[in-house]
Each structure stands twice: as C-alpha cells, then as structure tokens.
PDB file of C-alpha atoms in Angstrom:
ATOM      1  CA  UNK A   9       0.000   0.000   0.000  1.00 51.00           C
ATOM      2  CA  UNK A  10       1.419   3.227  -1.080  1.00 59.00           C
ATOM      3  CA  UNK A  11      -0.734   5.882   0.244  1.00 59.00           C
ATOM      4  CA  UNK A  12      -4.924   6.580   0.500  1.00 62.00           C
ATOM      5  CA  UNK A  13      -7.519   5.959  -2.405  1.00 64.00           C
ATOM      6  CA  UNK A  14      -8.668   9.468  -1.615  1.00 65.00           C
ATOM      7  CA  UNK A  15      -6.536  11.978   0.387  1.00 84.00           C
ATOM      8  CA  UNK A  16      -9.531  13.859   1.298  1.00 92.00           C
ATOM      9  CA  UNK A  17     -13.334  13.359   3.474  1.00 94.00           C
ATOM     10  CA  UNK A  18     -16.143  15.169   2.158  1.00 93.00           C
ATOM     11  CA  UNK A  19     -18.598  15.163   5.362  1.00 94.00           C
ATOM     12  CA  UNK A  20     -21.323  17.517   5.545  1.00 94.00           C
ATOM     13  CA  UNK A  21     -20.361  19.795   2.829  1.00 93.00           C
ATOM     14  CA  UNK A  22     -16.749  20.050   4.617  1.00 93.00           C
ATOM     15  CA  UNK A  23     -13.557  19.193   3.346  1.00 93.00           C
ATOM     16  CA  UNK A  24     -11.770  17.145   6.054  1.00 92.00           C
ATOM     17  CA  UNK A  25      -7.879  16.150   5.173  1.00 92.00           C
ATOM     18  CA  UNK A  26      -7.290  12.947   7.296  1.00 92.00           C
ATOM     19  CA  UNK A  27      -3.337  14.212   7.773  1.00 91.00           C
ATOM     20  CA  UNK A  28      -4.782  16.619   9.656  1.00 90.00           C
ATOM     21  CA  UNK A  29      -6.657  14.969  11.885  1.00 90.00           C
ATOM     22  CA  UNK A  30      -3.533  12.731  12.185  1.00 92.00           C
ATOM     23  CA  UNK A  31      -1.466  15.560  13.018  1.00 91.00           C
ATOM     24  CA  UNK A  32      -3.961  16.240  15.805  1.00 90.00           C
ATOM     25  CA  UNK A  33      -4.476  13.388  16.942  1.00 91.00           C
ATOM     26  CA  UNK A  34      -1.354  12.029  17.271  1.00 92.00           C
ATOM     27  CA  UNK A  35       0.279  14.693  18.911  1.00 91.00           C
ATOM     28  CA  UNK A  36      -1.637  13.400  22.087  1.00 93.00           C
ATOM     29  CA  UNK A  37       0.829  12.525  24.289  1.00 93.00           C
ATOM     30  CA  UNK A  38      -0.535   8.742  24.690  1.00 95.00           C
ATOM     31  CA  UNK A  39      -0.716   8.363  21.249  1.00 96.00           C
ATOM     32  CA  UNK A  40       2.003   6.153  18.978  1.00 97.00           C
ATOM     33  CA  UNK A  41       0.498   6.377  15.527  1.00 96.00           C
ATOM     34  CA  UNK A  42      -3.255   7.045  13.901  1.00 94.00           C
ATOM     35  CA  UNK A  43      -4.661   6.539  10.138  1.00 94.00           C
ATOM     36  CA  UNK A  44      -7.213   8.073   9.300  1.00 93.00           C
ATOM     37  CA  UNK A  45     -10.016   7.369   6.761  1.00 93.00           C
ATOM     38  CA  UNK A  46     -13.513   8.125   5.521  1.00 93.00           C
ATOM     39  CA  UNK A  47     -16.429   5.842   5.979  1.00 95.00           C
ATOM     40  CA  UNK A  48     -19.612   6.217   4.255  1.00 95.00           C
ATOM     41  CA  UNK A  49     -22.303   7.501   6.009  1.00 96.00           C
ATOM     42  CA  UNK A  50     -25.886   7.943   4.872  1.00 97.00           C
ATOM     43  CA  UNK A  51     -26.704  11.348   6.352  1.00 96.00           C
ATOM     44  CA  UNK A  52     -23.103  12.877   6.152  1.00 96.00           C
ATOM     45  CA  UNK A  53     -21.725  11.035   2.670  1.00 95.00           C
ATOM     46  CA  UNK A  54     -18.777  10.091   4.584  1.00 95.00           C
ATOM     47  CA  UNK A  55     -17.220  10.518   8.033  1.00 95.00           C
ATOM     48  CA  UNK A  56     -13.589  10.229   9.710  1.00 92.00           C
ATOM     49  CA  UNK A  57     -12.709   7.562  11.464  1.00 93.00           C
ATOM     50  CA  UNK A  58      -9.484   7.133  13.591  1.00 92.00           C
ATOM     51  CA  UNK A  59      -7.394   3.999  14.465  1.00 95.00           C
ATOM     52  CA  UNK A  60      -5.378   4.246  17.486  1.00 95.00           C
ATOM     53  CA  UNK A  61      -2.194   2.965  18.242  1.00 96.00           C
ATOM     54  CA  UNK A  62      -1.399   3.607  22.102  1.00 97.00           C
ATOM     55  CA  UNK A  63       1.961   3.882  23.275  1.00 97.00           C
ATOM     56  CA  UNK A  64       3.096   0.776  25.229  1.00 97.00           C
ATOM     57  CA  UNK A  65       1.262   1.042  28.816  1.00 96.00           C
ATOM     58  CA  UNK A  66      -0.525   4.433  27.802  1.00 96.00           C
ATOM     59  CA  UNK A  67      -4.411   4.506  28.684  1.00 95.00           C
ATOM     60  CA  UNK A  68      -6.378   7.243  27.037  1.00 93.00           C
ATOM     61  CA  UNK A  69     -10.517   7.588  26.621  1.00 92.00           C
ATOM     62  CA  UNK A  70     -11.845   8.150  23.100  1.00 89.00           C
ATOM     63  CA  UNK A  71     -13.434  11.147  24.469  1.00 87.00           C
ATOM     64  CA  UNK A  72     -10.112  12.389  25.471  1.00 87.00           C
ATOM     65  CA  UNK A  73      -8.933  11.977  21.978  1.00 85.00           C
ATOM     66  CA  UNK A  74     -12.284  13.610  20.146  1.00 81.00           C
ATOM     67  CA  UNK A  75     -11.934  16.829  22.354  1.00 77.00           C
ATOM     68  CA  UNK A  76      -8.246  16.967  20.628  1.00 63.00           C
ATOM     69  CA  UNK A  77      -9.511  16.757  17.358  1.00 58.00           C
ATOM     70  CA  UNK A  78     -12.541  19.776  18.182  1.00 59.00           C
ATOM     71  CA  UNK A  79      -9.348  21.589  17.882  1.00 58.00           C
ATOM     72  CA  UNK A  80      -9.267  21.296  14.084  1.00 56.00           C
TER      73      UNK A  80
END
C-alpha cells in the first residue's frame, strides 16, 4: 500500500484532510500512531474515522482523543 484511495473526506459539505486529523491526533501525548479514513455515512456522505495505536502502557478515553480533534 502506497498511500490513500482518496486523500480527502467530504462530510457535511466540509472538506476534512485525514493528515490533519492525524497531526492532531497524534500529537496526544498517549498516542504512537493514527490513520485516518472516511467511511460512508448515509446522512453525512462520509465521516472520519481514527485507528489508534497507544503507546506501550498508555491509557487514554476516546473522548479524550475527540476533544483533541474539536481543535481542528
């Protein structure tokens, strides 16, 4: 795999660029590494979703991580 099929979300009528939310993300200071990608979504046409690598022993809520990414 070289890279994303798209390398931007379209939710709501927003442009979302999932390095961004990466960049966000992953600047957490539990987080290891994140991808993120768009999902399709019947009211929305698509919306992000994250996956979360933790570092090794790190705990962290979702929640926790979501209020990072309000920061976009």
């Amino acid at each position: 795999i070289v890279d994303r099929k798209d390398n931007m979300i379209i939710t709501g009528g927003e442009n979302v660029y999932p390095s961004e939310v990466e960049e966000v993300v992953g600047a957490h200071e539990c987080v290891f590494d994140c991808a993120v990608i768009g999902l399709p979504d019947d009211k929305w046409g698509e919306v992000p979703c994250a996956f979360v690598e933790l570092k090794d022993g790190a705990e962290v809520a979702a929640e926790d991580l979501l209020e990072e990414e309000d920061r976009l």
